[in-house]
Every structure is written in C-alpha cells, then in structure tokens.
Amino acid sequence: MSAHPMLSPSQTTRFRRKLLEWFRANKRDLPWRKQKDWYPVYLAEIILQQTTVEQGLPYYRAFIRRFPHVSALAAADLQEVLKLWQGLGYYARARNMHKAAGILTDRYGGCFPQDYKQALALPGIGPYTAAAILSQAFNRVHAVVDGNVSRVITRLLALEDDIRRADTQKRIQHVAGLLISRKYPGDFNEAMMELGALVCTPRAPLCASCPVSRYCRARDLGKAAQIPYKSPAVPKRRQYHLVMIRERENRILLRQGNDHGLLAGMWGFPVRVVSGKELEQPGKIEQMAPDGLHTKKISPPMRHVYSHIDLKYRVVWLEERPENRDDDKKNLWLARHELEHYPIHKAHLKALHWLDQQMKEAD
DNA sequence: AATACGGGGTT
DNA sequence: AACCCAGTATT
C-alpha cells in the first residue's frame, strides 16, 4: 500500500476511545440496535443501502412486523415483499433479499454465515453489508466503508483524491482497517457512520461539536468543507412518456413490467414513449389514442427523476367501450380499490393520484 | 472501470 | 438544479 498520512499508534488509540465514548452518549435510539440478533441487523442493512435512516425507518418497522423471522420472509410471495417495499426504490434489493432469505432458511438452517466470503456470496450482500452484519451481529473485525466513512476518513487524513475512483476507495478501506477497534468492531463501525450522519456532514460539517476534531487534518488545514473531492456525475438522459390510464366499465388496466431492469417486477400503466416536442402538444396527444379509445383528459406535464433518467410525462385518461374480458397474467382490468393490492412504482402512483383528483372534481 | 439501478431530503 | 444517502450487480 502506498504511503499516506496516518495517525500514529497512540493517536489511533485515543481516536478510537474518543469516538466510542461519543457514540455511546449520542447514538440514536434505533430499533435494530436493541438486540444483537443478526436478522434485524440484516433487514436494516439491506433497507438502508443508499437510503437515509429517516426514509428507511417506517419500512423497517413494516417488514419486521410482517416478517419477524427470516423463515417468514422466505415463505412469502415475492409480490407481497415488493408491495411492502413499494416507494422505497432500488427494487432489486427486495428481490435479492427475498432470494437470500430462501438460501438462509434452506441451506443455512435459518442462521447467517459468519464467514465473510460466504456472506459476500449471498445475493444483495456486498463488501459493506457483509462487514456491517458480521461486525454488529457477531463481533467480527471487518471495517465498513460507506458514504459516511469515506467522508470521515478523507477529512481525517485530508485526502484530496477523487472519491469515485476505485483506488481511492481501496485506500479508504485500508485506513478503516487500521482504525477499527478490535474489541468493539460493531460499535466502532456504527460510530463512524453515526459521526458522518450527525456531525461530519457533507456540506457544512459541525467541527465545533466533533469529538475527534483534534485528530482531523482537514479541519487543521481549514479544508473540511472542501473534502472529499468528487468528480462530476454523468448527466441523466431525458425521457418523455405518455402514461395511459385506460378505463372500461369502472375498471382500469394495470400491467406488470419487465422481470429485470428498471422497476423490475413492479406494476404500472401502459406507456407510450414520445419526444419532448410531442409532449408539449396536448392536441397531438389526443389523436395518439389507440383505435376506438376516447381521450377524457390529459394531465399537465409531470416529472419523476430516477437514478439515471430524468422523466417528463403526462397522464392520459382514456375511456373505452365494454369488450370481452382480455385479462392475462400481466394485464389486469381492476376496480380502483383493487389497485391497492399491487406494488406500483412511484411515477405511476403519482399518475394515479392525479386520476383520483380528477374523479373527485367530477363529483 | 463504467454503468444501471429509485426516491427523498438538503442546500 | 446539484448533491447526498448505512451500495450492489452487471457488463
């Protein structure tokens, strides 16, 4: 490993002690911290991937209530798991979690493997999550590196390398391994993340109330707010959709999306891809209705931003004549209240909300 | 090494 | 509007 500035052994010891002391006095009271069972920790770690504690908390409560043990999760239908996950995003997490629950139940007898390599082999578990679960639930010494830890360590050592680069991440992981407490690896990991979430924040770090600011090189240099450096993200591509809500005899057509890729396994309404120019012309849109369908109303432009797509869309409310039933496995004509039982992705939940408003106004 | 993969909150 | 978040899987 190439040379980088590092705390001396005695500084490292004092850093650890200060951090752990601060953590025990200031940690948030979170439900998965109440016991040392691996399952609550596992559930929380999957939910919290790329997700803030505040956003994930209600989902955690719903899941732990409905699936108190991993065997219950394994026994559930994937559709029910996705329904509970609805609105949280990154739906592959739910699919992988369901698959992993099956493996843990069938192959590991309902226990979590304490070996790092075996943990890493489970679907949905990468280096961060494996280290988090093994350290918190089994007191194994594996340092976690997440967004918080990256920020804390780059500031601590005043590392100005691009945090997106793999070699930078590798150095951070190495430093985390040097810093971690051998006696309390779980608490240390949580403490680093808690510090990043509550004190060593991205924009305006609260150095004045930081328990380890005296060990922080960036703070020393007055650079804390400028570190870490992150190269610019690639711009999102723009997309334009017509979201068709088709109504027939008080029923609405709902469709299940692809099995992989964006929003895998989730339900929504039929979509027609258009150009940005076409989306601006309601008159043209009205004529785009499939044969024999009457356009009842067109929504104003709406926007939904995905991780890599900037979507602009309008909802088109269509009315059609009664016909023979043409339901199949992935196309269902449902009463409004039946839609509540299906996992529907956010952009189309917003479309549905618009429809509800229109129906209410029509009364 | 780069890209795909959601949704909400902050500045 | 840009950036961030208890990241992982695929290519």
mmCIF file of C-alpha atoms (C1' of nucleotides) in Angstrom:
data_model
loop_
_atom_site.group_PDB
_atom_site.id
_atom_site.type_symbol
_atom_site.label_atom_id
_atom_site.label_comp_id
_atom_site.label_asym_id
_atom_site.label_seq_id
_atom_site.Cartn_x
_atom_site.Cartn_y
_atom_site.Cartn_z
ATOM 1 C CA MET A 1 0.000 0.000 0.000
ATOM 2 C CA SER A 2 1.350 3.395 -0.973
ATOM 3 C CA ALA A 3 2.214 5.843 1.755
ATOM 4 C CA HIS A 4 -0.477 8.153 3.036
ATOM 5 C CA PRO A 5 -0.657 10.340 6.107
ATOM 6 C CA MET A 6 -1.920 8.312 9.054
ATOM 7 C CA LEU A 7 -2.468 8.776 12.744
ATOM 8 C CA SER A 8 0.321 7.476 14.974
ATOM 9 C CA PRO A 9 -0.456 4.347 17.030
ATOM 10 C CA SER A 10 -1.069 6.354 20.185
ATOM 11 C CA GLN A 11 -3.242 8.870 18.325
ATOM 12 C CA THR A 12 -5.207 5.982 16.839
ATOM 13 C CA THR A 13 -5.881 4.593 20.309
ATOM 14 C CA ARG A 14 -7.104 7.951 21.583
ATOM 15 C CA PHE A 15 -9.181 8.487 18.432
ATOM 16 C CA ARG A 16 -10.947 5.147 18.966
ATOM 17 C CA ARG A 17 -11.642 5.830 22.620
ATOM 18 C CA LYS A 18 -12.995 9.337 21.951
ATOM 19 C CA LEU A 19 -15.180 8.132 19.095
ATOM 20 C CA LEU A 20 -16.666 5.198 21.012
ATOM 21 C CA GLU A 21 -17.303 7.368 24.059
ATOM 22 C CA TRP A 22 -19.090 9.923 21.898
ATOM 23 C CA PHE A 23 -21.121 7.197 20.184
ATOM 24 C CA ARG A 24 -22.340 5.649 23.424
ATOM 25 C CA ALA A 25 -23.512 9.026 24.654
ATOM 26 C CA ASN A 26 -25.014 10.327 21.418
ATOM 27 C CA LYS A 27 -26.262 7.410 19.335
ATOM 28 C CA ARG A 28 -29.792 7.464 18.035
ATOM 29 C CA ASP A 29 -32.278 5.042 19.529
ATOM 30 C CA LEU A 30 -32.903 2.782 16.532
ATOM 31 C CA PRO A 31 -34.914 -0.464 16.645
ATOM 32 C CA TRP A 32 -32.232 -2.715 15.150
ATOM 33 C CA ARG A 33 -29.829 -1.606 17.880
ATOM 34 C CA LYS A 34 -31.980 -3.067 20.650
ATOM 35 C CA GLN A 35 -30.667 -6.611 20.341
ATOM 36 C CA LYS A 36 -27.776 -8.413 18.724
ATOM 37 C CA ASP A 37 -29.807 -10.823 16.582
ATOM 38 C CA TRP A 38 -28.478 -10.944 13.056
ATOM 39 C CA TYR A 39 -31.887 -10.782 11.372
ATOM 40 C CA PRO A 40 -32.904 -7.250 12.461
ATOM 41 C CA VAL A 41 -29.402 -6.069 11.579
ATOM 42 C CA TYR A 42 -29.595 -7.767 8.192
ATOM 43 C CA LEU A 43 -33.034 -6.307 7.437
ATOM 44 C CA ALA A 44 -31.916 -2.814 8.415
ATOM 45 C CA GLU A 45 -28.702 -3.002 6.398
ATOM 46 C CA ILE A 46 -30.489 -4.003 3.190
ATOM 47 C CA ILE A 47 -33.131 -1.307 3.638
ATOM 48 C CA LEU A 48 -30.525 1.349 4.436
ATOM 49 C CA GLN A 49 -28.431 0.806 1.301
ATOM 50 C CA GLN A 50 -28.393 4.237 -0.386
ATOM 51 C CA THR A 51 -31.242 5.241 1.897
ATOM 52 C CA THR A 52 -31.402 7.629 4.855
ATOM 53 C CA VAL A 53 -32.418 6.332 8.276
ATOM 54 C CA GLU A 54 -35.480 8.592 8.283
ATOM 55 C CA GLN A 55 -36.708 7.238 4.965
ATOM 56 C CA GLY A 56 -35.966 3.609 5.813
ATOM 57 C CA LEU A 57 -37.353 3.521 9.367
ATOM 58 C CA PRO A 58 -41.073 3.080 8.535
ATOM 59 C CA TYR A 59 -40.177 0.323 6.045
ATOM 60 C CA TYR A 60 -38.060 -1.442 8.642
ATOM 61 C CA ARG A 61 -40.962 -1.419 11.111
ATOM 62 C CA ALA A 62 -43.380 -2.771 8.496
ATOM 63 C CA PHE A 63 -41.027 -5.578 7.488
ATOM 64 C CA ILE A 64 -40.051 -6.681 10.995
ATOM 65 C CA ARG A 65 -43.736 -6.736 11.942
ATOM 66 C CA ARG A 66 -44.890 -8.724 8.926
ATOM 67 C CA PHE A 67 -41.773 -10.952 8.767
ATOM 68 C CA PRO A 68 -40.445 -11.329 12.345
ATOM 69 C CA HIS A 69 -38.105 -14.164 11.322
ATOM 70 C CA VAL A 70 -36.152 -14.939 8.178
ATOM 71 C CA SER A 71 -38.272 -18.053 7.591
ATOM 72 C CA ALA A 72 -41.405 -15.890 7.329
ATOM 73 C CA LEU A 73 -39.693 -13.713 4.731
ATOM 74 C CA ALA A 74 -38.580 -16.766 2.803
ATOM 75 C CA ALA A 75 -42.089 -18.215 2.810
ATOM 76 C CA ALA A 76 -43.728 -15.052 1.475
ATOM 77 C CA ASP A 77 -44.628 -14.364 -2.154
ATOM 78 C CA LEU A 78 -42.238 -12.014 -3.926
ATOM 79 C CA GLN A 79 -45.227 -9.825 -4.830
ATOM 80 C CA GLU A 80 -46.028 -9.267 -1.170
ATOM 81 C CA VAL A 81 -42.419 -8.358 -0.450
ATOM 82 C CA LEU A 82 -42.431 -5.871 -3.339
ATOM 83 C CA LYS A 83 -45.733 -4.413 -2.104
ATOM 84 C CA LEU A 84 -44.169 -3.731 1.289
ATOM 85 C CA TRP A 85 -41.119 -2.260 -0.488
ATOM 86 C CA GLN A 86 -43.291 -0.029 -2.699
ATOM 87 C CA GLY A 87 -41.955 3.535 -2.826
ATOM 88 C CA LEU A 88 -38.521 2.751 -1.405
ATOM 89 C CA GLY A 89 -36.768 2.331 -4.752
ATOM 90 C CA TYR A 90 -33.896 0.104 -5.909
ATOM 91 C CA TYR A 91 -36.331 -2.798 -6.073
ATOM 92 C CA ALA A 92 -33.577 -5.322 -6.797
ATOM 93 C CA ARG A 93 -32.846 -5.054 -3.074
ATOM 94 C CA ALA A 94 -36.257 -6.551 -2.268
ATOM 95 C CA ARG A 95 -35.891 -9.298 -4.875
ATOM 96 C CA ASN A 96 -32.387 -10.180 -3.683
ATOM 97 C CA MET A 97 -33.432 -10.072 -0.042
ATOM 98 C CA HIS A 98 -36.265 -12.483 -0.745
ATOM 99 C CA LYS A 99 -33.908 -14.807 -2.600
ATOM 100 C CA ALA A 100 -31.298 -14.597 0.177
ATOM 101 C CA ALA A 101 -33.948 -15.370 2.791
ATOM 102 C CA GLY A 102 -34.652 -18.607 0.929
ATOM 103 C CA ILE A 103 -30.975 -19.554 0.905
ATOM 104 C CA LEU A 104 -30.531 -18.679 4.584
ATOM 105 C CA THR A 105 -33.563 -20.748 5.531
ATOM 106 C CA ASP A 106 -32.916 -23.766 3.324
ATOM 107 C CA ARG A 107 -29.146 -24.008 3.156
ATOM 108 C CA TYR A 108 -28.013 -22.310 6.379
ATOM 109 C CA GLY A 109 -30.785 -23.579 8.668
ATOM 110 C CA GLY A 110 -32.029 -20.067 9.431
ATOM 111 C CA CYS A 111 -28.611 -18.826 10.574
ATOM 112 C CA PHE A 112 -26.360 -16.230 8.968
ATOM 113 C CA PRO A 113 -22.895 -17.417 7.840
ATOM 114 C CA GLN A 114 -20.185 -15.852 9.996
ATOM 115 C CA ASP A 115 -17.593 -16.294 7.279
ATOM 116 C CA TYR A 116 -17.013 -13.121 5.228
ATOM 117 C CA LYS A 117 -16.681 -14.943 1.898
ATOM 118 C CA GLN A 118 -19.880 -16.898 2.443
ATOM 119 C CA ALA A 119 -21.754 -13.743 3.468
ATOM 120 C CA LEU A 120 -20.488 -11.968 0.349
ATOM 121 C CA ALA A 121 -21.833 -14.771 -1.822
ATOM 122 C CA LEU A 122 -25.437 -14.077 -0.765
ATOM 123 C CA PRO A 123 -27.496 -12.060 -3.262
ATOM 124 C CA GLY A 124 -27.727 -8.372 -2.340
ATOM 125 C CA ILE A 125 -24.772 -8.534 0.031
ATOM 126 C CA GLY A 126 -21.587 -6.720 -0.952
ATOM 127 C CA PRO A 127 -18.459 -5.710 0.973
ATOM 128 C CA TYR A 128 -20.216 -3.042 3.014
ATOM 129 C CA THR A 129 -23.208 -5.128 4.103
ATOM 130 C CA ALA A 130 -21.141 -8.234 4.847
ATOM 131 C CA ALA A 131 -18.845 -6.227 7.112
ATOM 132 C CA ALA A 132 -21.757 -4.430 8.776
ATOM 133 C CA ILE A 133 -23.626 -7.626 9.673
ATOM 134 C CA LEU A 134 -20.576 -9.634 10.763
ATOM 135 C CA SER A 135 -19.284 -6.817 12.972
ATOM 136 C CA GLN A 136 -22.593 -5.800 14.528
ATOM 137 C CA ALA A 137 -24.201 -9.213 14.981
ATOM 138 C CA PHE A 138 -21.128 -11.432 15.529
ATOM 139 C CA ASN A 139 -18.400 -9.087 16.761
ATOM 140 C CA ARG A 140 -16.161 -9.988 13.832
ATOM 141 C CA VAL A 141 -13.469 -7.457 12.922
ATOM 142 C CA HIS A 142 -14.431 -6.186 9.455
ATOM 143 C CA ALA A 143 -14.352 -2.442 8.787
ATOM 144 C CA VAL A 144 -17.277 -0.953 6.879
ATOM 145 C CA VAL A 145 -16.826 1.727 4.250
ATOM 146 C CA ASP A 146 -19.958 3.579 3.221
ATOM 147 C CA GLY A 147 -20.527 7.193 2.152
ATOM 148 C CA ASN A 148 -20.184 8.388 5.738
ATOM 149 C CA VAL A 149 -16.968 6.532 6.464
ATOM 150 C CA SER A 150 -15.447 7.707 3.168
ATOM 151 C CA ARG A 151 -16.147 11.286 4.124
ATOM 152 C CA VAL A 152 -14.866 10.940 7.687
ATOM 153 C CA ILE A 153 -11.625 9.253 6.633
ATOM 154 C CA THR A 154 -10.814 11.544 3.695
ATOM 155 C CA ARG A 155 -11.260 14.502 6.034
ATOM 156 C CA LEU A 156 -9.338 12.909 8.868
ATOM 157 C CA LEU A 157 -6.307 12.453 6.607
ATOM 158 C CA ALA A 158 -7.062 15.373 4.258
ATOM 159 C CA LEU A 159 -7.094 13.019 1.278
ATOM 160 C CA GLU A 160 -7.945 15.013 -1.817
ATOM 161 C CA ASP A 161 -8.154 12.130 -4.283
ATOM 162 C CA ASP A 162 -11.334 11.630 -6.272
ATOM 163 C CA ILE A 163 -13.638 9.649 -4.024
ATOM 164 C CA ARG A 164 -15.271 7.975 -7.062
ATOM 165 C CA ARG A 165 -12.040 6.220 -8.010
ATOM 166 C CA ALA A 166 -11.638 2.571 -7.083
ATOM 167 C CA ASP A 167 -8.069 3.050 -5.873
ATOM 168 C CA THR A 168 -9.204 5.846 -3.559
ATOM 169 C CA GLN A 169 -11.879 3.604 -2.115
ATOM 170 C CA LYS A 170 -9.276 0.914 -1.651
ATOM 171 C CA ARG A 171 -7.062 3.268 0.349
ATOM 172 C CA ILE A 172 -10.021 4.317 2.469
ATOM 173 C CA GLN A 173 -10.843 0.668 3.145
ATOM 174 C CA HIS A 174 -7.232 0.093 4.171
ATOM 175 C CA VAL A 175 -7.265 3.029 6.591
ATOM 176 C CA ALA A 176 -10.603 1.903 8.048
ATOM 177 C CA GLY A 177 -8.971 -1.478 8.732
ATOM 178 C CA LEU A 178 -6.162 0.254 10.630
ATOM 179 C CA LEU A 179 -8.530 2.380 12.701
ATOM 180 C CA ILE A 180 -11.176 -0.172 13.682
ATOM 181 C CA SER A 181 -11.444 -1.268 17.292
ATOM 182 C CA ARG A 182 -10.563 -4.957 17.684
ATOM 183 C CA LYS A 183 -12.596 -5.150 20.836
ATOM 184 C CA TYR A 184 -15.751 -3.345 19.680
ATOM 185 C CA PRO A 185 -15.784 -3.593 15.885
ATOM 186 C CA GLY A 186 -19.568 -3.261 15.599
ATOM 187 C CA ASP A 187 -19.796 -0.171 17.759
ATOM 188 C CA PHE A 188 -16.791 1.340 16.018
ATOM 189 C CA ASN A 189 -18.359 0.855 12.589
ATOM 190 C CA GLU A 190 -21.656 2.313 13.718
ATOM 191 C CA ALA A 191 -19.838 5.164 15.426
ATOM 192 C CA MET A 192 -18.020 6.147 12.233
ATOM 193 C CA MET A 193 -21.295 6.154 10.314
ATOM 194 C CA GLU A 194 -23.161 7.979 13.053
ATOM 195 C CA LEU A 195 -20.445 10.615 13.151
ATOM 196 C CA GLY A 196 -20.748 11.082 9.396
ATOM 197 C CA ALA A 197 -24.531 11.298 9.600
ATOM 198 C CA LEU A 198 -24.795 13.664 12.568
ATOM 199 C CA VAL A 199 -21.555 15.687 12.769
ATOM 200 C CA CYS A 200 -19.186 15.176 9.848
ATOM 201 C CA THR A 201 -21.938 16.106 7.367
ATOM 202 C CA PRO A 202 -21.399 16.667 3.630
ATOM 203 C CA ARG A 203 -21.846 20.433 3.204
ATOM 204 C CA ALA A 204 -21.254 22.174 6.496
ATOM 205 C CA PRO A 205 -19.580 19.820 8.975
ATOM 206 C CA LEU A 206 -20.123 20.644 12.648
ATOM 207 C CA CYS A 207 -16.440 20.571 13.557
ATOM 208 C CA ALA A 208 -17.081 22.600 16.704
ATOM 209 C CA SER A 209 -19.034 19.705 18.204
ATOM 210 C CA CYS A 210 -16.883 16.916 16.766
ATOM 211 C CA PRO A 211 -15.368 14.582 19.381
ATOM 212 C CA VAL A 212 -12.346 13.820 17.174
ATOM 213 C CA SER A 213 -11.714 17.187 15.517
ATOM 214 C CA ARG A 214 -8.292 17.392 17.161
ATOM 215 C CA TYR A 215 -7.198 14.404 15.057
ATOM 216 C CA CYS A 216 -8.649 15.825 11.841
ATOM 217 C CA ARG A 217 -6.115 17.045 9.282
ATOM 218 C CA ALA A 218 -8.709 18.666 7.015
ATOM 219 C CA ARG A 219 -10.013 20.629 9.985
ATOM 220 C CA ASP A 220 -6.449 21.633 10.787
ATOM 221 C CA LEU A 221 -5.979 22.929 7.242
ATOM 222 C CA GLY A 222 -9.380 24.630 7.185
ATOM 223 C CA LYS A 223 -10.439 22.349 4.325
ATOM 224 C CA ALA A 224 -13.089 20.178 5.957
ATOM 225 C CA ALA A 225 -15.931 21.502 3.806
ATOM 226 C CA GLN A 226 -13.879 21.058 0.592
ATOM 227 C CA ILE A 227 -13.143 17.389 1.217
ATOM 228 C CA PRO A 228 -13.947 14.840 -0.096
ATOM 229 C CA TYR A 229 -13.492 15.762 -3.758
ATOM 230 C CA LYS A 230 -15.903 14.011 -6.076
ATOM 231 C CA SER A 231 -15.699 14.186 -9.851
ATOM 232 C CA PRO A 232 -18.868 15.338 -11.618
ATOM 233 C CA ALA A 233 -21.621 12.805 -12.236
ATOM 234 C CA VAL A 234 -22.694 11.906 -15.757
ATOM 235 C CA PRO A 235 -25.844 13.858 -16.664
ATOM 236 C CA LYS A 236 -29.133 11.958 -16.647
ATOM 237 C CA ARG A 237 -30.710 11.190 -20.003
ATOM 238 C CA ARG A 238 -34.106 12.739 -20.640
ATOM 239 C CA GLN A 239 -37.171 10.688 -21.437
ATOM 240 C CA TYR A 240 -40.765 11.577 -22.266
ATOM 241 C CA HIS A 241 -43.741 9.325 -21.622
ATOM 242 C CA LEU A 242 -47.475 9.238 -22.126
ATOM 243 C CA VAL A 243 -48.897 7.233 -19.240
ATOM 244 C CA MET A 244 -52.179 5.726 -20.385
ATOM 245 C CA ILE A 245 -54.862 5.145 -17.808
ATOM 246 C CA ARG A 246 -57.456 3.094 -19.662
ATOM 247 C CA GLU A 247 -60.907 2.892 -18.119
ATOM 248 C CA ARG A 248 -63.607 0.404 -19.062
ATOM 249 C CA GLU A 249 -66.759 -0.230 -17.058
ATOM 250 C CA ASN A 250 -65.237 1.246 -13.904
ATOM 251 C CA ARG A 251 -62.103 -0.829 -14.266
ATOM 252 C CA ILE A 252 -58.544 0.259 -15.010
ATOM 253 C CA LEU A 253 -55.877 -1.587 -16.965
ATOM 254 C CA LEU A 254 -52.814 -2.400 -14.833
ATOM 255 C CA ARG A 255 -49.747 -4.061 -16.269
ATOM 256 C CA GLN A 256 -46.712 -5.798 -14.781
ATOM 257 C CA GLY A 257 -43.378 -4.505 -16.039
ATOM 258 C CA ASN A 258 -40.308 -6.451 -17.110
ATOM 259 C CA ASP A 259 -38.698 -9.046 -14.900
ATOM 260 C CA HIS A 260 -35.371 -7.241 -14.922
ATOM 261 C CA GLY A 261 -34.019 -3.778 -15.486
ATOM 262 C CA LEU A 262 -35.706 -0.603 -14.316
ATOM 263 C CA LEU A 263 -38.533 -1.193 -11.824
ATOM 264 C CA ALA A 264 -38.310 -4.970 -12.273
ATOM 265 C CA GLY A 265 -41.420 -6.809 -11.165
ATOM 266 C CA MET A 266 -43.368 -3.640 -10.354
ATOM 267 C CA TRP A 267 -46.755 -2.777 -11.793
ATOM 268 C CA GLY A 268 -47.852 0.323 -13.700
ATOM 269 C CA PHE A 269 -49.917 1.597 -16.596
ATOM 270 C CA PRO A 270 -49.235 1.187 -20.310
ATOM 271 C CA VAL A 271 -46.721 3.744 -21.546
ATOM 272 C CA ARG A 272 -46.050 5.310 -24.923
ATOM 273 C CA VAL A 273 -42.621 6.854 -25.444
ATOM 274 C CA VAL A 274 -42.786 10.232 -27.202
ATOM 275 C CA SER A 275 -40.425 13.107 -27.974
ATOM 276 C CA GLY A 276 -40.060 16.182 -25.814
ATOM 277 C CA LYS A 277 -41.765 18.204 -28.541
ATOM 278 C CA GLU A 278 -44.751 15.854 -28.756
ATOM 279 C CA LEU A 279 -45.249 16.015 -25.015
ATOM 280 C CA GLU A 280 -45.816 19.765 -25.304
ATOM 281 C CA GLN A 281 -48.736 19.351 -27.711
ATOM 282 C CA PRO A 282 -51.904 18.121 -25.976
ATOM 283 C CA GLY A 283 -53.803 18.406 -29.279
ATOM 284 C CA LYS A 284 -51.465 15.899 -30.918
ATOM 285 C CA ILE A 285 -51.542 13.649 -27.873
ATOM 286 C CA GLU A 286 -55.323 13.415 -28.070
ATOM 287 C CA GLN A 287 -55.035 11.980 -31.572
ATOM 288 C CA MET A 288 -52.449 9.422 -30.471
ATOM 289 C CA ALA A 289 -55.059 7.423 -28.538
ATOM 290 C CA PRO A 290 -55.230 3.793 -29.700
ATOM 291 C CA ASP A 291 -58.124 2.951 -32.052
ATOM 292 C CA GLY A 292 -61.586 3.398 -30.609
ATOM 293 C CA LEU A 293 -60.419 4.960 -27.349
ATOM 294 C CA HIS A 294 -61.804 8.289 -26.244
ATOM 295 C CA THR A 295 -59.498 10.776 -24.512
ATOM 296 C CA LYS A 296 -61.251 12.101 -21.407
ATOM 297 C CA LYS A 297 -58.467 14.293 -20.038
ATOM 298 C CA ILE A 298 -54.751 14.988 -20.263
ATOM 299 C CA SER A 299 -52.693 15.978 -17.236
ATOM 300 C CA PRO A 300 -50.218 18.844 -17.077
ATOM 301 C CA PRO A 301 -46.573 17.766 -17.515
ATOM 302 C CA MET A 302 -45.230 15.864 -14.518
ATOM 303 C CA ARG A 303 -41.686 14.943 -13.605
ATOM 304 C CA HIS A 304 -40.033 11.980 -11.988
ATOM 305 C CA VAL A 305 -36.290 11.643 -11.551
ATOM 306 C CA TYR A 306 -34.647 8.221 -11.462
ATOM 307 C CA SER A 307 -31.021 7.488 -10.640
ATOM 308 C CA HIS A 308 -30.039 7.811 -14.308
ATOM 309 C CA ILE A 309 -33.159 9.106 -16.111
ATOM 310 C CA ASP A 310 -34.928 12.458 -15.935
ATOM 311 C CA LEU A 311 -38.515 11.600 -16.904
ATOM 312 C CA LYS A 312 -41.146 14.102 -18.002
ATOM 313 C CA TYR A 313 -44.623 12.714 -18.612
ATOM 314 C CA ARG A 314 -48.313 13.358 -18.936
ATOM 315 C CA VAL A 315 -51.150 11.148 -17.804
ATOM 316 C CA VAL A 316 -53.730 10.418 -20.498
ATOM 317 C CA TRP A 317 -57.098 9.330 -19.149
ATOM 318 C CA LEU A 318 -58.810 7.154 -21.740
ATOM 319 C CA GLU A 319 -62.330 5.745 -21.870
ATOM 320 C CA GLU A 320 -63.236 2.699 -23.916
ATOM 321 C CA ARG A 321 -66.259 0.603 -24.808
ATOM 322 C CA PRO A 322 -67.055 -2.646 -22.983
ATOM 323 C CA GLU A 323 -65.491 -5.727 -24.506
ATOM 324 C CA ASN A 324 -64.863 -9.369 -23.737
ATOM 325 C CA ARG A 325 -62.558 -9.931 -20.804
ATOM 326 C CA ASP A 326 -58.983 -9.907 -22.002
ATOM 327 C CA ASP A 327 -57.092 -10.250 -18.726
ATOM 328 C CA ASP A 328 -53.917 -12.289 -18.656
ATOM 329 C CA LYS A 329 -51.122 -12.830 -16.190
ATOM 330 C CA LYS A 330 -49.576 -9.434 -16.792
ATOM 331 C CA ASN A 331 -52.575 -7.332 -17.869
ATOM 332 C CA LEU A 332 -55.413 -6.921 -15.404
ATOM 333 C CA TRP A 333 -58.607 -4.892 -15.501
ATOM 334 C CA LEU A 334 -59.071 -3.861 -11.890
ATOM 335 C CA ALA A 335 -61.501 -1.818 -9.840
ATOM 336 C CA ARG A 336 -59.922 1.256 -8.290
ATOM 337 C CA HIS A 337 -59.737 -0.287 -4.808
ATOM 338 C CA GLU A 338 -58.073 -3.434 -6.144
ATOM 339 C CA LEU A 339 -55.089 -1.409 -7.326
ATOM 340 C CA GLU A 340 -54.092 -1.022 -3.671
ATOM 341 C CA HIS A 341 -53.038 -4.670 -3.522
ATOM 342 C CA TYR A 342 -50.402 -4.383 -6.252
ATOM 343 C CA PRO A 343 -46.871 -2.974 -5.984
ATOM 344 C CA ILE A 344 -46.915 0.110 -8.219
ATOM 345 C CA HIS A 345 -43.840 2.252 -8.849
ATOM 346 C CA LYS A 346 -43.775 5.868 -7.752
ATOM 347 C CA ALA A 347 -44.151 7.694 -11.076
ATOM 348 C CA HIS A 348 -47.376 5.836 -11.757
ATOM 349 C CA LEU A 349 -48.597 6.229 -8.190
ATOM 350 C CA LYS A 350 -48.362 9.945 -8.892
ATOM 351 C CA ALA A 351 -50.348 9.386 -12.105
ATOM 352 C CA LEU A 352 -52.986 7.523 -10.098
ATOM 353 C CA HIS A 353 -53.127 10.344 -7.588
ATOM 354 C CA TRP A 354 -53.836 12.757 -10.443
ATOM 355 C CA LEU A 355 -56.663 10.498 -11.639
ATOM 356 C CA ASP A 356 -58.187 10.410 -8.148
ATOM 357 C CA GLN A 357 -58.232 14.205 -8.124
ATOM 358 C CA GLN A 358 -59.976 14.305 -11.497
ATOM 359 C CA MET A 359 -62.624 11.831 -10.368
ATOM 360 C CA LYS A 360 -63.233 13.796 -7.193
ATOM 361 C CA GLU A 361 -63.642 17.044 -9.100
ATOM 362 C CA ALA A 362 -66.112 15.396 -11.457
ATOM 363 C CA ASP A 363 -68.435 14.730 -8.488
ATOM 364 C "C1'" DA B 1 -13.617 0.529 -14.923
ATOM 365 C "C1'" DA B 2 -18.061 2.089 -16.117
ATOM 366 C "C1'" DT B 3 -22.890 1.853 -15.933
ATOM 367 C "C1'" DA B 4 -27.583 0.528 -14.217
ATOM 368 C "C1'" DC B 5 -30.414 0.836 -10.528
ATOM 369 C "C1'" DG B 6 -35.257 4.885 -7.008
ATOM 370 C "C1'" DG B 7 -36.736 8.008 -4.241
ATOM 371 C "C1'" DG B 8 -36.495 11.634 -0.865
ATOM 372 C "C1'" DG B 9 -34.097 15.309 1.520
ATOM 373 C "C1'" DT B 10 -30.785 19.419 1.768
ATOM 374 C "C1'" DT B 11 -28.600 23.442 0.124
ATOM 375 C "C1'" DA C 1 -30.587 22.329 -10.034
ATOM 376 C "C1'" DA C 2 -26.968 19.802 -7.879
ATOM 377 C "C1'" DC C 3 -25.609 16.883 -4.462
ATOM 378 C "C1'" DC C 4 -26.134 13.321 -0.987
ATOM 379 C "C1'" DC C 5 -27.687 8.988 1.190
ATOM 380 C "C1'" DA C 6 -25.691 2.547 6.295
ATOM 381 C "C1'" DG C 7 -24.245 0.096 -2.021
ATOM 382 C "C1'" DT C 8 -24.713 -3.967 -5.236
ATOM 383 C "C1'" DA C 9 -24.863 -6.283 -9.653
ATOM 384 C "C1'" DT C 10 -23.771 -6.408 -14.251
ATOM 385 C "C1'" DT C 11 -21.106 -5.543 -18.211
#
